[in-house]
Short mmCIF file of C-alpha atoms and ligand atoms in Angstrom, two decimals:
data_model
loop_
_atom_site.label_atom_id
_atom_site.label_comp_id
_atom_site.label_asym_id
_atom_site.label_seq_id
_atom_site.Cartn_x
_atom_site.Cartn_y
_atom_site.Cartn_z
CA MET A 1 9.00 12.10 23.16
CA ASN A 2 5.85 12.53 21.87
CA TYR A 3 3.11 10.92 20.75
CA ILE A 4 2.40 11.41 17.06
CA LEU A 5 -1.63 10.71 16.31
CA GLY A 6 -1.78 9.45 12.33
CA ILE A 7 -5.10 9.84 10.72
CA GLU A 8 -5.75 8.12 7.02
CA SER A 9 -8.96 8.14 5.37
CA SER A 10 -7.47 7.95 1.34
CA CYS A 11 -9.89 5.10 -0.22
CA ASP A 12 -11.84 2.36 1.79
CA ASP A 13 -9.48 1.69 5.34
CA THR A 14 -9.86 4.31 8.18
CA SER A 15 -7.38 3.98 10.84
CA ALA A 16 -5.56 5.32 13.47
CA ALA A 17 -2.73 4.84 14.90
CA VAL A 18 -0.66 6.69 17.53
CA LEU A 19 2.89 6.88 17.68
CA LYS A 20 5.34 7.70 20.88
CA GLY A 21 8.66 8.78 18.12
CA THR A 22 8.32 5.90 16.15
CA ALA A 23 7.68 3.16 18.40
CA ILE A 24 4.07 1.93 17.91
CA TYR A 25 1.21 1.79 20.38
CA SER A 26 -1.34 1.51 18.39
CA ASN A 27 -2.69 0.67 14.56
CA VAL A 28 -6.36 0.58 14.65
CA ILE A 29 -7.48 -0.03 11.09
CA ALA A 30 -11.62 -0.62 9.75
CA ASN A 31 -12.33 -1.89 6.70
CA GLN A 32 -15.18 -0.80 4.65
CA SER A 33 -17.32 -4.59 3.25
CA VAL A 34 -19.42 -2.40 1.91
CA HIS A 35 -17.69 -1.94 -1.37
CA ASN A 36 -17.35 -6.75 -1.25
CA ALA A 37 -20.94 -6.35 -3.26
CA PHE A 38 -20.28 -3.91 -6.37
CA GLY A 39 -16.20 -5.66 -7.02
CA GLY A 40 -14.36 -2.15 -6.73
CA VAL A 41 -14.07 0.97 -4.05
CA VAL A 42 -17.59 3.04 -4.68
CA PRO A 43 -15.88 6.93 -4.50
CA GLU A 44 -20.18 7.96 -1.76
CA LEU A 45 -20.15 5.08 0.92
CA ALA A 46 -16.89 5.65 1.59
CA SER A 47 -17.12 9.27 2.54
CA ARG A 48 -20.03 8.51 4.50
CA ALA A 49 -18.45 4.79 5.71
CA HIS A 50 -15.10 6.91 7.14
CA GLN A 51 -17.14 9.68 8.26
CA GLN A 52 -19.19 7.10 10.75
CA ASN A 53 -15.63 5.22 12.02
CA ILE A 54 -14.13 8.09 11.46
CA ILE A 55 -14.51 9.24 16.02
CA PRO A 56 -14.59 5.28 17.80
CA VAL A 57 -11.70 4.86 15.25
CA VAL A 58 -9.80 7.28 17.32
CA GLU A 59 -10.90 6.92 20.52
CA THR A 60 -9.98 3.39 19.59
CA ALA A 61 -6.30 4.30 18.73
CA LEU A 62 -6.17 6.36 21.76
CA HIS A 63 -7.47 4.28 24.41
CA LYS A 64 -5.03 1.15 22.78
CA ALA A 65 -2.62 3.37 23.06
CA GLY A 66 -2.76 3.55 26.57
CA ILE A 67 -2.94 7.62 26.41
CA THR A 68 -5.02 10.66 26.47
CA LYS A 69 -5.85 13.75 23.62
CA GLU A 70 -4.67 15.80 25.97
CA GLN A 71 -0.89 14.48 25.64
CA LEU A 72 -0.61 14.52 22.20
CA SER A 73 2.08 16.63 20.46
CA ALA A 74 0.88 16.78 16.65
CA VAL A 75 -2.64 14.97 14.40
CA ALA A 76 -0.88 13.47 11.35
CA PHE A 77 -2.62 13.08 8.37
CA THR A 78 -3.41 11.75 4.33
CA ARG A 79 -3.75 14.82 2.69
CA GLY A 80 -3.26 12.54 -1.51
CA PRO A 81 -3.24 10.67 -4.04
CA GLY A 82 -6.87 9.17 -2.63
CA LEU A 83 -9.84 9.46 -3.46
CA LEU A 84 -11.03 13.00 -2.78
CA GLY A 85 -13.94 12.59 -0.94
CA SER A 86 -12.20 9.65 0.76
CA LEU A 87 -9.63 12.25 2.51
CA LEU A 88 -12.16 15.32 3.22
CA VAL A 89 -13.40 13.26 6.23
CA GLY A 90 -10.02 12.72 7.23
CA THR A 91 -8.44 16.28 6.56
CA SER A 92 -11.44 17.80 8.66
CA PHE A 93 -11.18 14.93 11.53
CA ALA A 94 -8.10 16.13 11.98
CA LYS A 95 -7.45 20.11 11.09
CA SER A 96 -10.07 19.67 13.54
CA PHE A 97 -9.05 17.68 16.17
CA ALA A 98 -5.35 19.72 16.23
CA TYR A 99 -7.14 23.18 15.96
CA ALA A 100 -9.39 22.35 19.01
CA LEU A 101 -6.61 20.62 21.08
CA GLY A 102 -4.20 23.81 19.88
CA ILE A 103 -1.08 21.04 18.39
CA PRO A 104 0.53 21.60 15.11
CA LEU A 105 -1.08 19.97 12.25
CA ILE A 106 1.05 17.76 9.48
CA GLU A 107 0.08 16.99 6.56
CA VAL A 108 1.26 13.39 5.05
CA ASN A 109 2.02 11.92 1.37
CA HIS A 110 -0.11 9.03 0.76
CA MET A 111 2.75 6.99 -0.78
CA GLU A 112 5.21 8.73 0.68
CA ALA A 113 3.86 6.55 3.87
CA HIS A 114 3.50 3.19 2.68
CA VAL A 115 7.71 3.57 2.60
CA LEU A 116 8.50 4.80 5.17
CA ALA A 117 6.29 2.06 6.54
CA HIS A 118 9.89 0.76 7.29
CA PHE A 119 11.37 3.08 10.15
CA ILE A 120 7.93 2.46 12.44
CA THR A 121 9.63 1.06 15.16
CA ASP A 122 8.19 -1.43 17.99
CA GLU A 123 9.29 -0.61 21.60
CA SER A 124 9.07 -4.80 22.48
CA LYS A 125 10.74 -6.49 19.79
CA PRO A 126 14.59 -5.50 17.15
CA THR A 127 13.57 -3.53 13.83
CA ASN A 128 15.58 -3.60 11.22
CA VAL A 129 15.10 -0.69 9.59
CA PRO A 130 16.48 1.01 6.08
CA LYS A 131 19.39 2.40 5.23
CA PHE A 132 19.99 5.22 2.97
CA PRO A 133 19.82 4.70 -0.29
CA PHE A 134 17.42 2.78 -0.73
CA LEU A 135 15.57 1.94 -3.85
CA CYS A 136 10.85 0.78 -2.85
CA LEU A 137 9.01 -0.85 -4.90
CA THR A 138 5.52 0.61 -3.89
CA VAL A 139 2.67 -1.81 -5.03
CA SER A 140 -0.99 -0.56 -4.28
CA GLY A 141 -4.57 -0.61 -5.62
CA GLY A 142 -3.32 2.53 -7.42
CA HIS A 143 0.30 3.09 -7.56
CA THR A 144 3.10 0.89 -9.29
CA GLN A 145 6.82 2.79 -8.81
CA ILE A 146 10.50 2.12 -7.83
CA VAL A 147 11.82 4.73 -6.34
CA ARG A 148 15.57 6.48 -5.15
CA MET A 149 15.40 7.55 -0.95
CA THR A 150 17.97 9.40 -0.24
CA SER A 151 16.91 10.96 3.08
CA HIS A 152 13.54 10.46 4.75
CA PHE A 153 11.86 12.85 2.06
CA ASN A 154 13.88 12.42 -0.84
CA MET A 155 12.26 10.16 -3.07
CA GLU A 156 12.77 10.11 -6.61
CA ILE A 157 10.13 8.18 -8.65
CA ILE A 158 12.75 6.76 -11.06
CA GLY A 159 10.46 4.42 -12.20
CA ARG A 160 6.38 3.34 -12.86
CA THR A 161 3.33 1.85 -13.95
CA ILE A 162 1.75 3.42 -18.18
CA ASP A 163 -1.79 2.21 -17.00
CA ASP A 164 -3.55 -0.29 -14.70
CA ALA A 165 -1.41 -0.91 -11.01
CA ALA A 166 -0.32 -4.14 -9.95
CA GLY A 167 -3.25 -4.45 -7.28
CA GLU A 168 -5.74 -3.28 -9.89
CA ALA A 169 -3.89 -6.52 -12.44
CA PHE A 170 -5.05 -9.26 -9.21
CA ASP A 171 -8.18 -7.84 -8.68
CA LYS A 172 -8.74 -7.45 -12.36
CA ALA A 173 -8.44 -10.80 -12.43
CA ALA A 174 -9.76 -12.24 -9.00
CA LYS A 175 -13.16 -10.71 -10.37
CA ILE A 176 -13.03 -12.16 -13.76
CA LEU A 177 -12.47 -15.16 -11.87
CA GLY A 178 -15.87 -14.93 -10.06
CA LEU A 179 -14.05 -13.74 -6.90
CA PRO A 180 -14.80 -10.27 -4.19
CA TYR A 181 -13.22 -7.43 -3.81
CA PRO A 182 -10.91 -6.65 -2.58
CA GLY A 183 -9.41 -10.86 -4.68
CA GLY A 184 -5.65 -9.71 -4.31
CA PRO A 185 -5.16 -11.15 -0.94
CA LEU A 186 -7.86 -14.33 -2.30
CA VAL A 187 -5.54 -14.55 -5.56
CA ASP A 188 -2.43 -15.28 -3.38
CA LYS A 189 -4.37 -17.94 -0.90
CA ASN A 190 -5.63 -19.71 -4.52
CA ALA A 191 -2.41 -19.94 -5.91
CA LYS A 192 -0.91 -21.25 -3.09
CA GLU A 193 -2.64 -24.74 -3.75
CA GLY A 194 -1.94 -24.39 -7.67
CA ASN A 195 0.78 -24.85 -10.91
CA PRO A 196 1.99 -21.32 -11.19
CA ASN A 197 3.49 -22.63 -14.98
CA ALA A 198 -0.49 -24.14 -15.83
CA PHE A 199 -1.08 -21.40 -17.67
CA ALA A 200 1.09 -18.28 -20.20
CA PHE A 201 0.07 -15.33 -20.87
CA SER A 202 1.65 -12.17 -23.21
CA LYS A 203 4.45 -10.40 -21.45
CA PRO A 204 4.85 -6.80 -21.41
CA ASN A 205 7.15 -5.27 -23.05
CA ILE A 206 8.09 -1.60 -21.64
CA ARG A 207 11.40 0.17 -21.71
CA GLY A 208 14.08 1.34 -18.75
CA LEU A 209 12.31 1.02 -15.99
CA ASP A 210 7.75 1.02 -17.09
CA TYR A 211 5.54 -1.34 -16.19
CA SER A 212 2.60 -2.16 -18.27
CA PHE A 213 -0.07 -4.22 -16.47
CA SER A 214 -3.69 -3.79 -18.56
CA GLY A 215 -2.29 -6.37 -21.90
CA LEU A 216 -1.68 -8.53 -19.32
CA LYS A 217 -5.43 -8.35 -17.45
CA THR A 218 -7.09 -8.74 -21.17
CA SER A 219 -4.73 -11.81 -22.39
CA PHE A 220 -5.34 -12.81 -19.14
CA LEU A 221 -9.75 -12.88 -20.26
CA TYR A 222 -9.03 -13.54 -22.96
CA THR A 223 -7.78 -17.02 -22.06
CA VAL A 224 -10.59 -17.45 -19.79
CA ARG A 225 -13.41 -16.60 -21.66
CA ASP A 226 -12.54 -18.94 -24.75
CA ARG A 227 -12.17 -21.51 -22.10
CA LEU A 228 -14.96 -20.97 -20.80
CA LYS A 229 -17.20 -21.23 -24.27
CA GLU A 230 -15.20 -25.02 -24.77
CA ASP A 231 -16.30 -25.88 -20.65
CA PRO A 232 -18.20 -23.96 -18.97
CA ALA A 233 -16.51 -25.45 -15.55
CA PHE A 234 -13.07 -24.31 -16.34
CA ILE A 235 -12.93 -21.99 -14.33
CA ASP A 236 -13.39 -24.19 -11.17
CA LYS A 237 -11.59 -26.93 -12.48
CA ASN A 238 -8.97 -24.13 -12.29
CA LEU A 239 -9.27 -21.90 -10.49
CA ASN A 240 -5.91 -22.24 -8.50
CA ASP A 241 -4.08 -22.81 -11.16
CA LEU A 242 -5.82 -19.93 -13.14
CA CYS A 243 -4.54 -17.59 -9.62
CA ALA A 244 -0.73 -19.17 -9.96
CA SER A 245 -0.49 -18.60 -13.04
CA ILE A 246 -0.59 -14.89 -13.12
CA GLN A 247 0.57 -14.02 -9.96
CA LYS A 248 3.03 -15.28 -11.05
CA SER A 249 3.06 -13.60 -13.88
CA ILE A 250 2.34 -10.22 -12.05
CA ILE A 251 4.97 -11.02 -9.84
CA ASP A 252 7.64 -11.80 -12.87
CA THR A 253 6.74 -7.98 -13.87
CA LEU A 254 7.26 -6.35 -11.28
CA MET A 255 11.07 -8.59 -10.02
CA LYS A 256 12.14 -8.00 -13.55
CA LYS A 257 12.10 -3.78 -13.17
CA LEU A 258 13.12 -3.91 -9.77
CA VAL A 259 16.65 -6.22 -10.77
CA LEU A 260 16.69 -3.65 -13.26
CA ALA A 261 17.00 -0.38 -11.60
CA ILE A 262 18.69 -2.55 -8.60
CA LYS A 263 21.82 -2.79 -11.18
CA GLN A 264 21.55 0.27 -13.19
CA THR A 265 22.00 2.44 -9.60
CA GLY A 266 24.14 0.49 -7.91
CA ILE A 267 22.07 -0.07 -4.53
CA THR A 268 21.78 -2.48 -1.88
CA ASN A 269 19.27 -2.02 0.25
CA VAL A 270 16.51 -3.46 -1.24
CA ALA A 271 12.73 -2.79 -0.45
CA ILE A 272 9.37 -3.60 -1.35
CA ALA A 273 6.00 -1.70 0.05
CA GLY A 274 2.03 -1.63 -0.71
CA GLY A 275 -0.72 -3.17 -0.41
CA VAL A 276 0.81 -5.98 -3.26
CA SER A 277 4.05 -6.52 -0.49
CA ALA A 278 1.28 -8.66 1.08
CA ASN A 279 1.77 -11.18 -1.28
CA SER A 280 3.88 -13.73 -0.09
CA GLY A 281 4.97 -15.06 -3.38
CA LEU A 282 5.57 -11.71 -4.14
CA ARG A 283 8.26 -11.33 -0.36
CA ALA A 284 9.53 -15.14 -1.93
CA ALA A 285 10.93 -13.55 -4.64
CA ILE A 286 12.45 -10.67 -2.27
CA SER A 287 13.75 -12.67 0.20
CA GLU A 288 15.51 -14.28 -3.04
CA LEU A 289 17.61 -11.02 -3.35
CA SER A 290 19.19 -11.74 -0.43
CA LYS A 291 21.03 -14.73 -1.49
CA THR A 292 22.63 -12.50 -3.97
CA GLY A 293 23.90 -10.18 -1.02
CA LEU A 294 22.31 -7.75 -1.31
CA ASN A 295 20.47 -5.93 1.84
CA VAL A 296 16.09 -6.83 1.81
CA PHE A 297 12.43 -4.71 4.32
CA ILE A 298 10.03 -6.78 3.31
CA PRO A 299 7.09 -5.52 6.17
CA GLU A 300 4.89 -6.72 8.79
CA PHE A 301 1.81 -7.32 7.58
CA GLN A 302 -0.66 -4.79 9.79
CA PHE A 303 1.76 -1.98 7.87
CA THR A 304 1.98 -3.17 4.07
CA THR A 305 -1.73 -2.58 3.45
CA ASP A 306 -3.20 0.80 4.14
CA ASN A 307 -3.14 1.27 7.67
CA ALA A 308 -2.19 4.87 9.71
CA ALA A 309 0.94 4.31 11.24
CA MET A 310 2.80 4.40 8.29
CA ILE A 311 0.82 8.48 8.10
CA ALA A 312 2.51 8.81 12.09
CA VAL A 313 5.97 7.76 11.43
CA ALA A 314 6.14 9.60 8.88
CA GLY A 315 4.88 12.90 10.95
CA TYR A 316 6.36 12.12 12.81
CA PHE A 317 10.19 12.60 11.00
CA LYS A 318 8.31 15.67 9.86
CA PHE A 319 7.79 17.10 13.10
CA LEU A 320 10.95 17.09 13.75
CA LYS A 321 11.47 19.47 10.83
CA LYS A 322 8.96 21.76 12.66
CA ASP A 323 7.42 21.35 8.88
CA PHE A 324 3.23 22.20 9.79
CA ALA A 325 0.51 22.97 7.66
CA ALA A 326 -1.61 25.56 7.74
CA LEU A 327 -5.42 24.88 8.67
CA ASN A 328 -6.06 25.80 4.82
CA VAL A 329 -5.00 22.71 3.32
CA THR A 330 -6.69 21.17 1.29
CA PRO A 331 -6.53 17.59 0.26
CA TYR A 332 -5.36 16.33 -2.93
CA SER A 333 -6.87 13.77 -5.30
CA ARG A 334 -3.64 13.16 -7.66
CA GLY A 335 -0.14 13.61 -7.34
CA ILE A 336 3.80 12.39 -7.70
O1 KG4 B 1 -2.30 -0.05 -1.01
P1 KG4 B 1 -2.97 -0.40 -0.28
O2 KG4 B 1 -4.18 -1.18 0.57
O3 KG4 B 1 -4.03 0.95 -1.06
C1 KG4 B 1 -4.03 1.57 -2.13
O4 KG4 B 1 -2.63 2.07 -1.41
O5 KG4 B 1 -3.96 1.39 -2.98
O6 KG4 B 1 -3.45 -1.97 -1.31
C2 KG4 B 1 -4.05 -2.95 -1.95
C3 KG4 B 1 -3.28 -3.36 -3.09
C4 KG4 B 1 -5.02 -4.23 -3.88
O7 KG4 B 1 -5.59 -4.30 -4.73
C5 KG4 B 1 -4.98 -5.76 -2.57
O8 KG4 B 1 -5.29 -6.35 -3.39
C6 KG4 B 1 -4.06 -5.99 -2.72
O9 KG4 B 1 -3.59 -4.18 -2.28
N1 KG4 B 1 -3.42 -6.98 -1.99
C7 KG4 B 1 -3.10 -8.43 -2.55
C8 KG4 B 1 -3.25 -8.77 -1.01
N2 KG4 B 1 -3.03 -8.07 -0.14
C9 KG4 B 1 -3.49 -7.09 -0.31
N3 KG4 B 1 -2.39 -8.62 -3.27
C10 KG4 B 1 -1.80 -9.68 -3.54
N4 KG4 B 1 -1.57 -10.51 -2.72
C11 KG4 B 1 -2.09 -9.84 -1.14
N5 KG4 B 1 -1.76 -11.18 -0.43
ZN1 ZN B 2 -1.98 2.31 -0.48
#
């Protein structure tokens, strides 16, 4: 069985992972706290932090996996989409490492990898991997998509956001409430103590399977702004209810189109992926679907937000097909 090193550097997490086939051996993630004070990722600071982190993160991943670099069979890296400066760090590292070791280089699409994270296995416990065809709601800080997967690399986008991503909606709402970046996990935490029906916000009315979150964000902003005029302590007094209500609005919107996609396609295997799939409310809403006879797949927490294990598993499937990248490959910031 072959050892694959995965490298992920598309946004603000530097990550390296080692898989043996699809089995996880290590998954090391260095988060960048440098962005917290800015309310969002600062691209130039992200690239610099990736440069500082990449070598120690790879060394730690190899060490935790208990292997030497000479035992690797291939290096898989995120080619895009993402921040160009950040992607360049991972791409350059992966190229040099593969070249120096004389092993194949494999390029991976970040959005496909989020979905393929469902195929990571663990030798210490059984894993229930999705059967094809399946639908996946991929929800992250930069993307919101419903995709139809008919094989590991046959991914058809059947719905997508026309403006903000769901994670962006969480992060922007959090910012309005004065919470630090990334706000999604904090909204989730506060929402657990709040009333989801305390506040109502405008619901998008977009045709088909597409999404829109910009109107919801504006509606949330105006509600908070107007109520603050009446009472300057409005946020402090209602933080948990505001978090629970905005979370409910985002999840209701996500679920409505997913349920429509299930009806339209007749596909009974349904998965969620991406950073927002860590959200407890979304995980509960998806679990509810299993009561209607659907097969539901929810990723482990460590594989929801950006990580290199998902890059390594996507790389392994490409390795089996001998789908290798040339050394002159360049990253792309936008893509599917
Ligand atoms: O997949 P990811 O790590 O990066 C991108 O590819 O964008 O997703 C990051 C996004 C951020 O917007 C973050 O706030 C959101 O996922 N997120 C959450 C939760 N954990 C992460 N949103 C809501 N609830 C969570 N528990
Ligand atoms: Zn991501």
